[in-house]
Amino acid sequence: MDVNFCVHYKGDGFPPANRYCRECPEAEKACDKLWMLVVELSKSNKGGAVKLPGTRAEMYPNPKNREIIHLKINCRWNLGKEDFLYFISTGYANMGRKDERHKREVSPSMTRQVPYVRSIVEAIGGYNIPEIKAVRDIQQKRL
């Protein structure tokens, strides 16, 4: 994980700091709005499975924690807000091992999220929607 993916990120990439996006005061400006599009997409089938085009994955809301949604192929796993925002900034969200935590390609949760996050981005309107542009501006502090 590249800890410089966002100018507001204050963590070192190790738990629990890798979940800093959930507490970032700048998140209210743009990141939360973008993430809410993802959460609303996960709820769009009244709690049932939402197919992610181009993948075999399904998406579900998490009724206990709005900072995480669930994905499922054969087993269920989490997609956290920070993995999604990391992908928006870097284009990376790959699996990693303990000794690879600081590689740019590795997601904050060290899980492989790329094809699913890419599909979610397309499902919410693509890379050029105003919400994604606003997040990238906040991450790079170009406001």
Short mmCIF file of C-alpha atoms in Angstrom, two decimals:
data_model
loop_
_atom_site.label_atom_id
_atom_site.label_comp_id
_atom_site.label_asym_id
_atom_site.label_seq_id
_atom_site.Cartn_x
_atom_site.Cartn_y
_atom_site.Cartn_z
CA MET A 1 0.00 0.00 0.00
CA ASP A 2 1.30 3.41 -0.97
CA VAL A 3 0.62 5.51 2.13
CA ASN A 4 0.89 8.62 -0.07
CA PHE A 5 -2.22 7.73 -2.10
CA CYS A 6 -4.07 10.60 -0.42
CA VAL A 7 -2.65 13.77 1.08
CA HIS A 8 -4.99 13.34 4.07
CA TYR A 9 -4.02 9.74 4.87
CA LYS A 10 -2.29 9.63 8.25
CA GLY A 11 -1.68 5.91 8.64
CA ASP A 12 1.37 3.75 8.15
CA GLY A 13 -0.43 1.06 6.16
CA PHE A 14 -0.59 -1.39 9.07
CA PRO A 15 -3.78 -2.26 10.96
CA PRO A 16 -5.62 -0.41 12.34
CA ALA A 17 -4.17 2.63 10.53
CA ASN A 18 -4.96 1.05 7.16
CA ARG A 19 -8.61 1.85 7.94
CA TYR A 20 -8.00 5.58 8.38
CA CYS A 21 -10.39 6.49 5.52
CA ARG A 22 -13.29 5.53 7.79
CA GLU A 23 -12.37 8.35 10.19
CA CYS A 24 -10.87 10.98 7.87
CA PRO A 25 -12.45 14.42 8.42
CA GLU A 26 -11.95 15.24 4.73
CA ALA A 27 -14.05 12.21 3.77
CA GLU A 28 -17.28 14.10 4.40
CA LYS A 29 -16.53 16.36 1.47
CA ALA A 30 -16.29 13.85 -1.34
CA CYS A 31 -15.20 10.39 -0.29
CA ASP A 32 -18.35 9.67 1.71
CA LYS A 33 -20.54 10.80 -1.19
CA LEU A 34 -18.77 8.45 -3.58
CA TRP A 35 -18.82 5.59 -1.10
CA MET A 36 -22.56 6.11 -0.57
CA LEU A 37 -23.06 5.48 -4.30
CA VAL A 38 -21.37 2.11 -3.77
CA VAL A 39 -23.48 1.35 -0.68
CA GLU A 40 -26.68 2.32 -2.52
CA LEU A 41 -25.70 0.07 -5.43
CA SER A 42 -25.25 -2.81 -2.97
CA LYS A 43 -28.78 -2.15 -1.64
CA SER A 44 -30.38 -1.74 -5.07
CA ASN A 45 -31.84 -5.25 -5.12
CA LYS A 46 -33.57 -4.85 -1.74
CA GLY A 47 -30.75 -6.63 0.10
CA GLY A 48 -30.46 -9.38 -2.51
CA ALA A 49 -27.52 -10.10 -4.74
CA VAL A 50 -26.42 -7.41 -7.19
CA LYS A 51 -24.43 -8.96 -10.05
CA LEU A 52 -21.18 -7.19 -10.94
CA PRO A 53 -20.89 -7.13 -14.73
CA GLY A 54 -17.78 -8.72 -16.19
CA THR A 55 -17.14 -10.78 -13.05
CA ARG A 56 -18.72 -13.78 -11.37
CA ALA A 57 -19.11 -11.75 -8.16
CA GLU A 58 -22.24 -10.59 -6.43
CA MET A 59 -22.49 -7.61 -4.13
CA TYR A 60 -24.50 -7.28 -0.90
CA PRO A 61 -25.02 -4.48 1.61
CA ASN A 62 -23.62 -4.79 5.11
CA PRO A 63 -26.44 -3.91 7.52
CA LYS A 64 -24.04 -3.66 10.49
CA ASN A 65 -21.34 -1.40 9.05
CA ARG A 66 -21.78 1.10 6.22
CA GLU A 67 -18.00 1.34 5.78
CA ILE A 68 -17.95 -2.18 4.31
CA ILE A 69 -19.96 -3.98 1.66
CA HIS A 70 -19.91 -7.72 0.99
CA LEU A 71 -18.84 -9.45 -2.18
CA LYS A 72 -19.37 -13.11 -2.96
CA ILE A 73 -18.37 -15.69 -5.54
CA ASN A 74 -18.03 -18.98 -3.67
CA CYS A 75 -17.42 -17.39 -0.30
CA ARG A 76 -18.22 -13.96 1.07
CA TRP A 77 -15.58 -11.30 1.72
CA ASN A 78 -15.49 -7.62 2.57
CA LEU A 79 -14.77 -4.63 0.38
CA GLY A 80 -13.89 -1.79 2.71
CA LYS A 81 -14.22 1.88 1.92
CA GLU A 82 -10.44 2.34 2.04
CA ASP A 83 -9.79 -0.38 -0.58
CA PHE A 84 -12.26 1.34 -2.90
CA LEU A 85 -10.79 4.80 -2.34
CA TYR A 86 -7.26 3.44 -2.72
CA PHE A 87 -8.22 2.00 -6.11
CA ILE A 88 -9.75 5.34 -7.16
CA SER A 89 -6.44 7.05 -6.37
CA THR A 90 -3.93 4.50 -7.63
CA GLY A 91 -5.72 2.05 -9.92
CA TYR A 92 -4.38 -0.77 -7.75
CA ALA A 93 -6.05 -3.09 -5.25
CA ASN A 94 -4.20 -6.39 -5.36
CA MET A 95 -3.46 -9.16 -2.92
CA GLY A 96 -0.29 -9.01 -0.88
CA ARG A 97 1.65 -10.90 1.74
CA LYS A 98 2.82 -9.53 5.07
CA ASP A 99 6.25 -8.56 3.74
CA GLU A 100 4.66 -6.85 0.69
CA ARG A 101 2.44 -4.44 2.61
CA HIS A 102 4.25 -1.34 1.33
CA LYS A 103 4.13 -2.28 -2.35
CA ARG A 104 2.01 0.21 -4.31
CA GLU A 105 0.02 -2.57 -5.99
CA VAL A 106 -1.23 -4.03 -2.70
CA SER A 107 -4.63 -2.93 -1.37
CA PRO A 108 -4.97 -1.62 2.20
CA SER A 109 -6.65 -4.89 3.24
CA MET A 110 -4.07 -6.90 1.24
CA THR A 111 -6.89 -8.61 -0.68
CA ARG A 112 -7.47 -8.77 -4.43
CA GLN A 113 -10.26 -6.33 -5.27
CA VAL A 114 -9.33 -4.97 -8.74
CA PRO A 115 -11.85 -6.65 -11.06
CA TYR A 116 -14.68 -6.10 -8.62
CA VAL A 117 -13.89 -2.48 -7.85
CA ARG A 118 -13.52 -1.77 -11.57
CA SER A 119 -16.95 -3.32 -12.18
CA ILE A 120 -18.47 -1.25 -9.35
CA VAL A 121 -17.02 1.95 -10.83
CA GLU A 122 -18.59 1.14 -14.19
CA ALA A 123 -21.93 0.30 -12.52
CA ILE A 124 -22.10 3.68 -10.73
CA GLY A 125 -21.42 5.62 -13.91
CA GLY A 126 -17.75 5.25 -14.83
CA TYR A 127 -14.52 7.02 -14.03
CA ASN A 128 -15.66 10.46 -15.19
CA ILE A 129 -18.58 10.98 -12.81
CA PRO A 130 -18.36 14.14 -10.68
CA GLU A 131 -18.08 12.13 -7.44
CA ILE A 132 -14.91 10.35 -8.61
CA LYS A 133 -13.40 13.57 -9.90
CA ALA A 134 -14.12 15.23 -6.52
CA VAL A 135 -12.45 12.36 -4.62
CA ARG A 136 -9.36 12.52 -6.81
CA ASP A 137 -9.20 16.28 -6.21
CA ILE A 138 -9.39 15.76 -2.44
CA GLN A 139 -6.80 12.97 -2.54
CA GLN A 140 -4.41 15.23 -4.46
CA LYS A 141 -5.52 18.42 -2.66
CA ARG A 142 -6.36 20.25 -5.85
CA LEU A 143 -9.50 21.94 -4.55
#
